[in-house]
JSON list of C-alpha atoms in Angstrom, two decimals:
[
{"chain": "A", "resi": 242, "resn": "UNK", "atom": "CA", "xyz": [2.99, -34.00, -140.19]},
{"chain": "A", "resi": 243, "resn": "UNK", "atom": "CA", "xyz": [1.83, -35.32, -143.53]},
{"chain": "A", "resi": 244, "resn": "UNK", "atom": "CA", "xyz": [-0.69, -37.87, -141.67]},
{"chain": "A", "resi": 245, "resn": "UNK", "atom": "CA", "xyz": [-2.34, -39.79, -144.70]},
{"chain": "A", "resi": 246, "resn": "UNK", "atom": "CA", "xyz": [-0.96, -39.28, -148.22]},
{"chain": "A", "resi": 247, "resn": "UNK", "atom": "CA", "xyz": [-2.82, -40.62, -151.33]},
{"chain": "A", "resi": 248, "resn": "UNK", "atom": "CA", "xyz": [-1.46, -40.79, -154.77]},
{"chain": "A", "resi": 249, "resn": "UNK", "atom": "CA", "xyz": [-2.43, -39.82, -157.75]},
{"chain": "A", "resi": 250, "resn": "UNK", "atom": "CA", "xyz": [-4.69, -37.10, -156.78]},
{"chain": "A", "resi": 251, "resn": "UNK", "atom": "CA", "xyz": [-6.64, -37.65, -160.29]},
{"chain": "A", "resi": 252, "resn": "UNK", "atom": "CA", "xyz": [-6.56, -40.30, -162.77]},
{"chain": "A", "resi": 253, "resn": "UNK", "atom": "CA", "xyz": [-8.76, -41.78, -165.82]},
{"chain": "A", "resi": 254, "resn": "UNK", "atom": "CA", "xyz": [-8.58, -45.50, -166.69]},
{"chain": "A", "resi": 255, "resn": "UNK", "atom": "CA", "xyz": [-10.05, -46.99, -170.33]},
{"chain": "A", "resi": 256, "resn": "UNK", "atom": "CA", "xyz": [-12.20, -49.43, -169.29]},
{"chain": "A", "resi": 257, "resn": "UNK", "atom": "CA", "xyz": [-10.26, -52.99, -168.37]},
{"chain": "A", "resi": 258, "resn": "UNK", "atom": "CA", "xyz": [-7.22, -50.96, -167.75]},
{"chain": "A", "resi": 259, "resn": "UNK", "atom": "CA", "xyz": [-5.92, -51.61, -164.32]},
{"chain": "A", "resi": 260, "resn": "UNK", "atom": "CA", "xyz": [-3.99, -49.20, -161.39]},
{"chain": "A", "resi": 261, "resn": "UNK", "atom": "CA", "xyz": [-2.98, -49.00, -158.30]},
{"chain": "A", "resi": 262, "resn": "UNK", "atom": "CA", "xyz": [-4.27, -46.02, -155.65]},
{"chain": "A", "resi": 263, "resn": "UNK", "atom": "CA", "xyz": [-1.37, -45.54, -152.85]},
{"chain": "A", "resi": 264, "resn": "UNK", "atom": "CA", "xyz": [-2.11, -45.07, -149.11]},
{"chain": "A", "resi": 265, "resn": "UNK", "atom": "CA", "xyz": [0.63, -44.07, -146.98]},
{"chain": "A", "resi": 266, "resn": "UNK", "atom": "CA", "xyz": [0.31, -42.73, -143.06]},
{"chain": "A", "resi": 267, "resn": "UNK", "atom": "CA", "xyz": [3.05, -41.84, -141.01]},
{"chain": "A", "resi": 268, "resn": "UNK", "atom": "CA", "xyz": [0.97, -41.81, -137.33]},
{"chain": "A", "resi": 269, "resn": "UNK", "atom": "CA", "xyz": [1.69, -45.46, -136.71]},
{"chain": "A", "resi": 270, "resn": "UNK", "atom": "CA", "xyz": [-1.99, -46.29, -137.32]},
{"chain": "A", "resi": 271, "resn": "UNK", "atom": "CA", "xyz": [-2.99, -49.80, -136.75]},
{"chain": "A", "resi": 272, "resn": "UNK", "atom": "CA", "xyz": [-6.04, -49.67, -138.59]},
{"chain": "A", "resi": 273, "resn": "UNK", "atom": "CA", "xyz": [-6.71, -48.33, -142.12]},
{"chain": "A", "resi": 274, "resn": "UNK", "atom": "CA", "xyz": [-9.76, -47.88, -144.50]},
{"chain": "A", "resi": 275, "resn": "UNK", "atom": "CA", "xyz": [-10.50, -47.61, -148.16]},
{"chain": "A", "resi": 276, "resn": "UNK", "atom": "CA", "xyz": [-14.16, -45.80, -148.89]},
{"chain": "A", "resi": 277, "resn": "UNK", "atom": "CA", "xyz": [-15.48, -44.57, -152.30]},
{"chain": "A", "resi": 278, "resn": "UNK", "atom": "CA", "xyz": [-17.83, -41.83, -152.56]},
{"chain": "A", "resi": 279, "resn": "UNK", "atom": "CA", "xyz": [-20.43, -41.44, -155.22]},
{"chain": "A", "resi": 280, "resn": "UNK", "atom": "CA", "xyz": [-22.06, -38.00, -156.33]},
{"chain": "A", "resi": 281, "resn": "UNK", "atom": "CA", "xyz": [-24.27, -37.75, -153.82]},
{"chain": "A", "resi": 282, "resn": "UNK", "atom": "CA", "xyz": [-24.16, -40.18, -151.43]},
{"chain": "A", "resi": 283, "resn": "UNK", "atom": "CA", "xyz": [-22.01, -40.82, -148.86]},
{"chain": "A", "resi": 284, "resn": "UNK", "atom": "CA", "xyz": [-18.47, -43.03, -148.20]},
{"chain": "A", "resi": 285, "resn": "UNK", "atom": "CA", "xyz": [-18.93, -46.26, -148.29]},
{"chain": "A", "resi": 286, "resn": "UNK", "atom": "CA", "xyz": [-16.36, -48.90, -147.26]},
{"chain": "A", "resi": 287, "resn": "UNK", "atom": "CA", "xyz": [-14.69, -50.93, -149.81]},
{"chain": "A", "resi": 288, "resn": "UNK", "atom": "CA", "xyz": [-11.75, -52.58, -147.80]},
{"chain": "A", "resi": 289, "resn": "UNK", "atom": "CA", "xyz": [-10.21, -52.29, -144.58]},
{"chain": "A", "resi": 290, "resn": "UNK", "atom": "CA", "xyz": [-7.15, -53.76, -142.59]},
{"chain": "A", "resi": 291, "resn": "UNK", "atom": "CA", "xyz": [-6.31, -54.22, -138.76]},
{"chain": "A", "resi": 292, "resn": "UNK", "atom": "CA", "xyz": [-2.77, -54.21, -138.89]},
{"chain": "A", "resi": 293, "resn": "UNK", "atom": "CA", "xyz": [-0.05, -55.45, -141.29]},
{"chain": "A", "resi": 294, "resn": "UNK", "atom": "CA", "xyz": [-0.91, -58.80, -143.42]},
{"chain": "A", "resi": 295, "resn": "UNK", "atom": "CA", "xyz": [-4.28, -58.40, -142.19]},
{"chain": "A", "resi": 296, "resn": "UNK", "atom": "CA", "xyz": [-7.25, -57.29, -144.31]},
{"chain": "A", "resi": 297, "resn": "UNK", "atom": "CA", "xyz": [-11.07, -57.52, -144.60]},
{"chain": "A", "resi": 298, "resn": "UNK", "atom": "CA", "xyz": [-13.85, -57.05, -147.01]},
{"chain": "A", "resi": 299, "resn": "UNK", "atom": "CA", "xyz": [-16.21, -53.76, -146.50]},
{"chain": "A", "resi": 300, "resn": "UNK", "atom": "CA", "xyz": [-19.68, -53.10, -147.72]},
{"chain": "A", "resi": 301, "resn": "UNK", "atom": "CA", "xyz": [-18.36, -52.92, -151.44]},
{"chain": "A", "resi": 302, "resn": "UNK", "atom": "CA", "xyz": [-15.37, -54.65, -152.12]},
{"chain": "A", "resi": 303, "resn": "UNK", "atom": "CA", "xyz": [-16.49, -56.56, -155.83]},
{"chain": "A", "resi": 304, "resn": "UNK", "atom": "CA", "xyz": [-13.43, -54.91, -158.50]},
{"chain": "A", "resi": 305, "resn": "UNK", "atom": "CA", "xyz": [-11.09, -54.32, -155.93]},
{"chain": "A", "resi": 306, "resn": "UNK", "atom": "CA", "xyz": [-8.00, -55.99, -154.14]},
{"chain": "A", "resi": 307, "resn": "UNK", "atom": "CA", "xyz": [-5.77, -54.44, -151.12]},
{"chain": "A", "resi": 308, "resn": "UNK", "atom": "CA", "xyz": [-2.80, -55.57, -149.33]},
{"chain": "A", "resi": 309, "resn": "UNK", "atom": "CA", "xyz": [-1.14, -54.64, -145.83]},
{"chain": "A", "resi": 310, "resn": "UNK", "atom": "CA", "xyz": [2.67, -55.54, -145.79]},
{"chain": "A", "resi": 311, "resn": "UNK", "atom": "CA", "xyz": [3.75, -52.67, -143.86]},
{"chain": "A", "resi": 312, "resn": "UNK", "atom": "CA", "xyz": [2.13, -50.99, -140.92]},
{"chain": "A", "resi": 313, "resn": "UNK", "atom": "CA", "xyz": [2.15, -47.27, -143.21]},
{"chain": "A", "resi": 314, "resn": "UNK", "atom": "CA", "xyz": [1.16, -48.35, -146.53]},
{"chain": "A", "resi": 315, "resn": "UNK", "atom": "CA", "xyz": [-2.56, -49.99, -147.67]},
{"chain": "A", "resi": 316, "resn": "UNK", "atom": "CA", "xyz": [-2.64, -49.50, -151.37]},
{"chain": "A", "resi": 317, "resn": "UNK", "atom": "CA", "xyz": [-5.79, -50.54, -153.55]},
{"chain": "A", "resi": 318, "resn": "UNK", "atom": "CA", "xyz": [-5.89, -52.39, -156.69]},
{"chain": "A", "resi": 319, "resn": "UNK", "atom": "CA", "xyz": [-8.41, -52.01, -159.54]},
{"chain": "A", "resi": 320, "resn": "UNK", "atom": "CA", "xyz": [-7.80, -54.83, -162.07]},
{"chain": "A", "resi": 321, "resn": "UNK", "atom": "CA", "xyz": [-10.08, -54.44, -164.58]},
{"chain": "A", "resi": 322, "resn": "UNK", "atom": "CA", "xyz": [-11.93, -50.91, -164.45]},
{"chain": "A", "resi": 323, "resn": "UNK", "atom": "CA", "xyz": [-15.34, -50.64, -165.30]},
{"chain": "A", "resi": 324, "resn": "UNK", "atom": "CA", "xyz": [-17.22, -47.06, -165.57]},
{"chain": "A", "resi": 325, "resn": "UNK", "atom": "CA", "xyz": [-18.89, -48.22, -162.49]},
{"chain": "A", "resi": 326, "resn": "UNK", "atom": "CA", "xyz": [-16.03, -47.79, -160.67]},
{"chain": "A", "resi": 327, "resn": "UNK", "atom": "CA", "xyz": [-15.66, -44.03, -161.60]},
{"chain": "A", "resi": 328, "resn": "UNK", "atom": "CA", "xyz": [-15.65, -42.32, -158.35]},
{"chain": "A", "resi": 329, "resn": "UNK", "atom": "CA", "xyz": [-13.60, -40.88, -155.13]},
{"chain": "A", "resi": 330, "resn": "UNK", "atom": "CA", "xyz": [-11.65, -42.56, -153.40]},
{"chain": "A", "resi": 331, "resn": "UNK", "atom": "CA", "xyz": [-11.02, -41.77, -149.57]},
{"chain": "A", "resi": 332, "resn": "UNK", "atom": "CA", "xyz": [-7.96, -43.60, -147.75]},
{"chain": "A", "resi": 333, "resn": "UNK", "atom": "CA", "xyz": [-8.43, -43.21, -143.84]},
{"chain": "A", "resi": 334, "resn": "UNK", "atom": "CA", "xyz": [-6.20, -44.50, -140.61]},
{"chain": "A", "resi": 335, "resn": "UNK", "atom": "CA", "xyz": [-7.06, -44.77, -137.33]},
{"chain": "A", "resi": 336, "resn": "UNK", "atom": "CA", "xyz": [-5.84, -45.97, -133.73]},
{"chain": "A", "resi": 337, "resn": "UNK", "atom": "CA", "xyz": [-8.65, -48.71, -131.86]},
{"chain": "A", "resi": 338, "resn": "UNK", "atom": "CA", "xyz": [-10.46, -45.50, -129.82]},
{"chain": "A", "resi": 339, "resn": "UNK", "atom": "CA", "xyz": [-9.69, -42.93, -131.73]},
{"chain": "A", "resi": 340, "resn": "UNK", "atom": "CA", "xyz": [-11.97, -40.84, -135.33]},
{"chain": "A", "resi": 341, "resn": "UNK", "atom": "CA", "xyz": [-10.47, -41.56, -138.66]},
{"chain": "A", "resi": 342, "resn": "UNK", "atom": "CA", "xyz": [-8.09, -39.56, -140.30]},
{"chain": "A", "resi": 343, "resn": "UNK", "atom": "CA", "xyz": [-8.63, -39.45, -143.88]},
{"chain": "A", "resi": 344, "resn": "UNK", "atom": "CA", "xyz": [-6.40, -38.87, -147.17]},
{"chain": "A", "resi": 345, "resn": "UNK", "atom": "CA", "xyz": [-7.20, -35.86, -149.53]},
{"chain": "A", "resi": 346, "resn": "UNK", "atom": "CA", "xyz": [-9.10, -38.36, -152.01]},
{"chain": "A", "resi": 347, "resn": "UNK", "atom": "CA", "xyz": [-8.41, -40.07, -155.79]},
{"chain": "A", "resi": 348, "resn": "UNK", "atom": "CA", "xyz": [-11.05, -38.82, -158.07]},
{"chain": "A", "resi": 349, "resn": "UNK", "atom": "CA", "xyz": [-10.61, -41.79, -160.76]},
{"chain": "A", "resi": 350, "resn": "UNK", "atom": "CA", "xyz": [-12.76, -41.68, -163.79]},
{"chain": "A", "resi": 351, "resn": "UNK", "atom": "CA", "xyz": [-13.27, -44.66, -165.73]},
{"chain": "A", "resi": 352, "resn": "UNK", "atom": "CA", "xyz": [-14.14, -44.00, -170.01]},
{"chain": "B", "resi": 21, "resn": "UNK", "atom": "CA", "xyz": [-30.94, -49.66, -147.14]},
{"chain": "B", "resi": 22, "resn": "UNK", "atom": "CA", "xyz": [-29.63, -46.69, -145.13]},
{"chain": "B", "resi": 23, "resn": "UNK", "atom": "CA", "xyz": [-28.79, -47.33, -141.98]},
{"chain": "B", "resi": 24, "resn": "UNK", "atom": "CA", "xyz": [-27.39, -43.88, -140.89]},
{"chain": "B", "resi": 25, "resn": "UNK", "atom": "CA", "xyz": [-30.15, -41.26, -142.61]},
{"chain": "B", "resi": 26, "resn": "UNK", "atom": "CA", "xyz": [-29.31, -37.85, -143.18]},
{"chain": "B", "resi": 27, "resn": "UNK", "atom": "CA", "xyz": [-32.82, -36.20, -144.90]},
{"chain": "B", "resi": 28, "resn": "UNK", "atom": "CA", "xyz": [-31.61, -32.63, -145.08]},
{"chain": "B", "resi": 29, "resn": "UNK", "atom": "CA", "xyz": [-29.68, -32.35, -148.52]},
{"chain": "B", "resi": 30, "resn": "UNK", "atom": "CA", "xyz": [-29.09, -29.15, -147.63]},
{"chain": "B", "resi": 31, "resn": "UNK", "atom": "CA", "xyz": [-29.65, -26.77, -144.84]},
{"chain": "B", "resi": 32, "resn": "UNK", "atom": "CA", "xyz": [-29.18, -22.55, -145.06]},
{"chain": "B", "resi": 33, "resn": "UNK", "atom": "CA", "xyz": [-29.08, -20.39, -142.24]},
{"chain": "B", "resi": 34, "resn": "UNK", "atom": "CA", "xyz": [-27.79, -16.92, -141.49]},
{"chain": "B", "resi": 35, "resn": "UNK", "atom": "CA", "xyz": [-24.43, -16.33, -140.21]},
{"chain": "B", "resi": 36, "resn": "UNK", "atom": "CA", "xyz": [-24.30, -15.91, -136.13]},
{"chain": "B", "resi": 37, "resn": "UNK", "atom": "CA", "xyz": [-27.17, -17.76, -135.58]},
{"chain": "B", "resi": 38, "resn": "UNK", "atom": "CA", "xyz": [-27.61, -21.95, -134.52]},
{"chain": "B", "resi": 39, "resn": "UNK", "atom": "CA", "xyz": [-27.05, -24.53, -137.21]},
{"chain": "B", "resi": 40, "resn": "UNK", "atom": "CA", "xyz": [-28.84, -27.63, -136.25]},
{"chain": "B", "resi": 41, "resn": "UNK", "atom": "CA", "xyz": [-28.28, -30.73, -138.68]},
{"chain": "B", "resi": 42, "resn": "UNK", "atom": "CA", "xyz": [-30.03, -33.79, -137.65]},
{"chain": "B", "resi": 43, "resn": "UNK", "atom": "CA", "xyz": [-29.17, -37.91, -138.38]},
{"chain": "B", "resi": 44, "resn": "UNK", "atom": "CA", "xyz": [-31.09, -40.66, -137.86]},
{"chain": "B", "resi": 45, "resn": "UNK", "atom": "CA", "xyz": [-30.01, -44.36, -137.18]},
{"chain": "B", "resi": 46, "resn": "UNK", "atom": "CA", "xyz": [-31.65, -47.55, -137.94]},
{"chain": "B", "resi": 47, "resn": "UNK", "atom": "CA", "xyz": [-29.25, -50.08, -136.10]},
{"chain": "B", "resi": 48, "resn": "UNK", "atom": "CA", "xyz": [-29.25, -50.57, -132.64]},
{"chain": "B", "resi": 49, "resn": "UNK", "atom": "CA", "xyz": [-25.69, -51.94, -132.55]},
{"chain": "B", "resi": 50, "resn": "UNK", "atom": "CA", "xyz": [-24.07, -49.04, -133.22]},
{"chain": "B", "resi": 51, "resn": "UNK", "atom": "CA", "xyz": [-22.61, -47.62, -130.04]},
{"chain": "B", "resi": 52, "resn": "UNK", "atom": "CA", "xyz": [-20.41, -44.67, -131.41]},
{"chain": "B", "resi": 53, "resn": "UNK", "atom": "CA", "xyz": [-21.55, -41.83, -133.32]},
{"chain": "B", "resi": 54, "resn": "UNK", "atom": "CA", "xyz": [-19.04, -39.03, -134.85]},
{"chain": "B", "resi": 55, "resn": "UNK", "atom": "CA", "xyz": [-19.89, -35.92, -137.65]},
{"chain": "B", "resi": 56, "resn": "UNK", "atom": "CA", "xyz": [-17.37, -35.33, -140.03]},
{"chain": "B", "resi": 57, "resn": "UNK", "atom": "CA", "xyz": [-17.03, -31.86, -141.97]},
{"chain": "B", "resi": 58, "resn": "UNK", "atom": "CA", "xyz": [-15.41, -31.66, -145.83]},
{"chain": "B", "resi": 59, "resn": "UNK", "atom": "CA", "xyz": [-14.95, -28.85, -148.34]},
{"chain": "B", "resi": 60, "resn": "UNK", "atom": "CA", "xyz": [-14.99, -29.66, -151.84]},
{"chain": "B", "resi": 61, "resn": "UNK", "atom": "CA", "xyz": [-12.03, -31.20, -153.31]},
{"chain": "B", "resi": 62, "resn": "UNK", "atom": "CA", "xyz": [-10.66, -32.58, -149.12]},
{"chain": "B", "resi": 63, "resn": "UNK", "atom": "CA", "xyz": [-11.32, -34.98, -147.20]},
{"chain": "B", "resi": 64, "resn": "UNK", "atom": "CA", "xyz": [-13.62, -35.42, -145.03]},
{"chain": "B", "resi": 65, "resn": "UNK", "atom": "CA", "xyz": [-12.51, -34.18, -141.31]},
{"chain": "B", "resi": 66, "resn": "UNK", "atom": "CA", "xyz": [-13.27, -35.15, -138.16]},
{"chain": "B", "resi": 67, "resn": "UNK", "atom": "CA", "xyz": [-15.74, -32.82, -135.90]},
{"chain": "B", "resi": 68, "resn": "UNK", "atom": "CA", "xyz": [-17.12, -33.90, -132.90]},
{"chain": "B", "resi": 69, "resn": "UNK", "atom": "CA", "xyz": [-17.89, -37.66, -131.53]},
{"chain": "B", "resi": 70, "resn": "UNK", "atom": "CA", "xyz": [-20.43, -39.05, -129.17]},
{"chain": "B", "resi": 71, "resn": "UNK", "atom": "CA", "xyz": [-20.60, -42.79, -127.59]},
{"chain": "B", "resi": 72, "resn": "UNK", "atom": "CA", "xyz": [-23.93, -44.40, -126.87]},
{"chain": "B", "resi": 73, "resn": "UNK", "atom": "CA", "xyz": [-22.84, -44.17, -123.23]},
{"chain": "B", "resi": 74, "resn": "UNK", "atom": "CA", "xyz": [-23.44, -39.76, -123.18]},
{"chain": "B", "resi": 75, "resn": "UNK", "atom": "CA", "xyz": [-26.60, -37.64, -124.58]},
{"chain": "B", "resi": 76, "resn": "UNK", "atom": "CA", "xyz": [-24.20, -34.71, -124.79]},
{"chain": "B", "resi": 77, "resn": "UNK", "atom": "CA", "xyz": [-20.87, -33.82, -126.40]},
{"chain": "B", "resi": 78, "resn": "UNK", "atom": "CA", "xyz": [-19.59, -30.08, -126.46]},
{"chain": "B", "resi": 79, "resn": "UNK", "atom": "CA", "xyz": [-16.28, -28.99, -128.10]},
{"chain": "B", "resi": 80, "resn": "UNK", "atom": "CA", "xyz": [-16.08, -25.31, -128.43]},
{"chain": "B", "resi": 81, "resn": "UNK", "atom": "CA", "xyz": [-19.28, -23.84, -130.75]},
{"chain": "B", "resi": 82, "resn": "UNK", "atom": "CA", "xyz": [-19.81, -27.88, -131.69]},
{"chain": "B", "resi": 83, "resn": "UNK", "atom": "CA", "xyz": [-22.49, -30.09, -129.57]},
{"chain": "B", "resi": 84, "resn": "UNK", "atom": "CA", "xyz": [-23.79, -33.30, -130.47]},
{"chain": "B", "resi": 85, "resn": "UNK", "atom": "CA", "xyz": [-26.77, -34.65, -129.09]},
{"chain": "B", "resi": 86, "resn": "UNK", "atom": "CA", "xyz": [-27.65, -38.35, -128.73]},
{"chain": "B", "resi": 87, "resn": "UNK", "atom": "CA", "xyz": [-31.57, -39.53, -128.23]},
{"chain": "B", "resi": 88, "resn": "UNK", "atom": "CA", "xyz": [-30.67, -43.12, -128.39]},
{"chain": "B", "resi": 89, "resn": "UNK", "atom": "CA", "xyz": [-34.61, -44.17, -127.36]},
{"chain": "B", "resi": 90, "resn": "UNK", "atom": "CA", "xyz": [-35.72, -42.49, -130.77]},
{"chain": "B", "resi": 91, "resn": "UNK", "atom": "CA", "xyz": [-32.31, -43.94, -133.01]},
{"chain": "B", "resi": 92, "resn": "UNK", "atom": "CA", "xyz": [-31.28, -40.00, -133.29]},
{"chain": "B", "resi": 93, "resn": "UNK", "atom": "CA", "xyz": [-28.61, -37.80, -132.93]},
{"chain": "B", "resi": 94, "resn": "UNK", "atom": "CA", "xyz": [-28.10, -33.84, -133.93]},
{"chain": "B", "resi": 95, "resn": "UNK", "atom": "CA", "xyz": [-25.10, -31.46, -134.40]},
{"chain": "B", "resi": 96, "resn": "UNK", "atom": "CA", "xyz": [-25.78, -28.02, -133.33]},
{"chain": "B", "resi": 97, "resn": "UNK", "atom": "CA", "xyz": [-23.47, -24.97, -134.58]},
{"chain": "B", "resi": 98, "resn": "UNK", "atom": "CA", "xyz": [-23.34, -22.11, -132.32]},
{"chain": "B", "resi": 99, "resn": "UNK", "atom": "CA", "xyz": [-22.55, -19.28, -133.31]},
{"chain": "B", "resi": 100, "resn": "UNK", "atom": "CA", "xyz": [-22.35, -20.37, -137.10]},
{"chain": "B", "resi": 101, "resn": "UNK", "atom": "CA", "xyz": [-19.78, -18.53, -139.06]},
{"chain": "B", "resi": 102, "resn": "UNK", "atom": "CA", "xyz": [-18.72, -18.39, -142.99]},
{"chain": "B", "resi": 103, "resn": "UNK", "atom": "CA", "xyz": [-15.94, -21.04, -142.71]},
{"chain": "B", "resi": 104, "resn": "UNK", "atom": "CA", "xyz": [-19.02, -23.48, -141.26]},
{"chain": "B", "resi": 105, "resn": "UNK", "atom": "CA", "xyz": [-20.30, -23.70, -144.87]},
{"chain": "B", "resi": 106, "resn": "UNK", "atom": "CA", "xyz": [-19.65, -27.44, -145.78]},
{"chain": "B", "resi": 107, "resn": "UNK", "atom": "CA", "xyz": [-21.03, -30.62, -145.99]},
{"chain": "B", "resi": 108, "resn": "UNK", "atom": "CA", "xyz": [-21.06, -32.60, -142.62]},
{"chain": "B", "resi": 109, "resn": "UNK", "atom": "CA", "xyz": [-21.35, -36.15, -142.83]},
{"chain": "B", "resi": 110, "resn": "UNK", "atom": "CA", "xyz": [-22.96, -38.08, -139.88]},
{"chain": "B", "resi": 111, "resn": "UNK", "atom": "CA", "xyz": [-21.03, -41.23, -139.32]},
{"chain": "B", "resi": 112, "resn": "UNK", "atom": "CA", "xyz": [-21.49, -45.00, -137.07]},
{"chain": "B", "resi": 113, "resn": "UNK", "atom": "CA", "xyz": [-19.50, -47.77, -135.94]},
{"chain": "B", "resi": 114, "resn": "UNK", "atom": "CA", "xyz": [-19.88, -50.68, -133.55]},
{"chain": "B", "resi": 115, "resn": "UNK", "atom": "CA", "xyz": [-16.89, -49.87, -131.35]},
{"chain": "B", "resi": 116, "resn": "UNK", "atom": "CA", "xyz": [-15.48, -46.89, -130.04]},
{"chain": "B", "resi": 117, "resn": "UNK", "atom": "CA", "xyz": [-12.94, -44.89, -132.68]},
{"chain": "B", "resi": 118, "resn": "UNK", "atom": "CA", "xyz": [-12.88, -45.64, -135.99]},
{"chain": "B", "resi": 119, "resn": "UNK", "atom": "CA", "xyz": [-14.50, -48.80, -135.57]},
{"chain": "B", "resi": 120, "resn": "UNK", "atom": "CA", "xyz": [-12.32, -51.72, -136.27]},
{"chain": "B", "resi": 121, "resn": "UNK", "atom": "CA", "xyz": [-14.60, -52.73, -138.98]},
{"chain": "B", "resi": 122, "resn": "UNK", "atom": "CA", "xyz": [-15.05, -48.80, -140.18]},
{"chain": "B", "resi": 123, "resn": "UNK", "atom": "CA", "xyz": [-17.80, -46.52, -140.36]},
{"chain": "B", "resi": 124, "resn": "UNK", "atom": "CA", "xyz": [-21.32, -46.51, -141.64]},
{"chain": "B", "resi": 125, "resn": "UNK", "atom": "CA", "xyz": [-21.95, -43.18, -143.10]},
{"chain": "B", "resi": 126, "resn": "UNK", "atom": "CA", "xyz": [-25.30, -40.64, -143.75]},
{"chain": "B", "resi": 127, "resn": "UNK", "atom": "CA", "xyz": [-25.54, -38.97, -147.06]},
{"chain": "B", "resi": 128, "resn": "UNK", "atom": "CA", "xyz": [-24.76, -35.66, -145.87]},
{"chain": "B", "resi": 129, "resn": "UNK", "atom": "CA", "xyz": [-26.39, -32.49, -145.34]},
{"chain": "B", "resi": 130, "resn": "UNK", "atom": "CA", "xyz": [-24.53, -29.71, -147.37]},
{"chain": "B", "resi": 131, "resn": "UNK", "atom": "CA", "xyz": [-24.62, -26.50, -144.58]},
{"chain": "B", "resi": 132, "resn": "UNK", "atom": "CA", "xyz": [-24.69, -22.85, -146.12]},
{"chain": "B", "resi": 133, "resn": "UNK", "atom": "CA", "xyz": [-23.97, -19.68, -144.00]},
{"chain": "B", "resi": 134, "resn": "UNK", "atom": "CA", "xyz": [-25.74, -16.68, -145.11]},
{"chain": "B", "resi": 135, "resn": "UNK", "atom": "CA", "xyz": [-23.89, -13.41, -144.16]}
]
């Protein structure tokens, strides 16, 4: 089972360059979750999304857009990086009752 | 400000003996509690959970403890081995799960196993 699959594992953006980090999970997960995590500290929530063509902001979602059109894929856009979005990026899934499953990360740096 | 508090950056203890790492909680709407463990380079993975309902979860060497009068909760490690060393994450949501709204995490505490 591949369970949540994030691409590019590593990327660096010139400031007001703009990208796209995938999500995909194949467990049928209703819900799905977009953190960043800072040297540090720990994840904090940037976007999430109930189901398909339904999405919400998190604690820090100023830089970034998402969009749910398919029940496996939640992938987030960065339109104009700044160096303050240099960070990792977690992608996580999860049923109603059940813990988060989480991708292996995007460590983007921003220069 | 923090609302799940994790004050041990790091914690070292000697291999075979109990890992305690502690977490601390300043909103009383959170009703589910979970730890989380990740190696460098992964992501995080999930331990051990806890709802506000229980003052005890055991899985296997893993127990979580839940003092909701005093906002706290622990994870104890017993018998800690090598492949323990990580850093664990404390995590909160408002429903049970993942939290439909997500999770509220600690800072974490980075665990070392001495041989």
């Amino acid at each position: 089972n591949a369970g949540v699959t994030q691409t590019p594992k590593f990327r660096i953006l010139k400031i007001g360059q703009s990208m796209t980090l995938q999500c995909a999970q194949d467990m049928n997960h209703n819900y799905m979750y977009w953190y960043r995590q800072d040297p540090g500290m720990g994840l904090k929530l940037i976007y999430y999304s109930v189901g398909a063509g339904i999405t919400d902001k998190g604690e820090v979602p100023n830089g970034y857009n998402v969009s749910r059109s398919t029940t496996e894929d939640f992938p987030l856009r960065l339109e104009l990086a700044a160096p303050s979005q240099t960070s990792v990026y977690f992608c996580a899934s999860s049923l109603r009752t059940s813990a988060a499953f989480f991708g292996q990360g995007t460590r983007l740096t921003v220069v | 400000d923090q609302q799940v508090k994790q004050n041990s950056p790091s914690l070292s203890v000697q291999e075979g003996r109990i890992s305690i790492l502690n977490c601390d909680y300043t909103n009383s709407m959170f009703d589910y509690f979970l730890w989380y463990k990740k190696y460098p380079a992964e992501g995080p993975t999930f331990l051990i959970s806890i709802s506000s309902i229980k003052d005890k979860n055991e899985d296997g060497r893993f127990t979580v403890f839940l003092n909701k009068s005093a906002k706290h909760l622990s994870l104890h490690i017993v018998p800690s081995q090598p492949g323990d060393s990580a850093v664990y994450f404390c995590a909160a949501s408002g429903g049970a799960g993942g939290g439909a709204d997500g999770l509220t995490f600690g800072k974490g505490t980075h665990l070392i196993i001495q041989p």
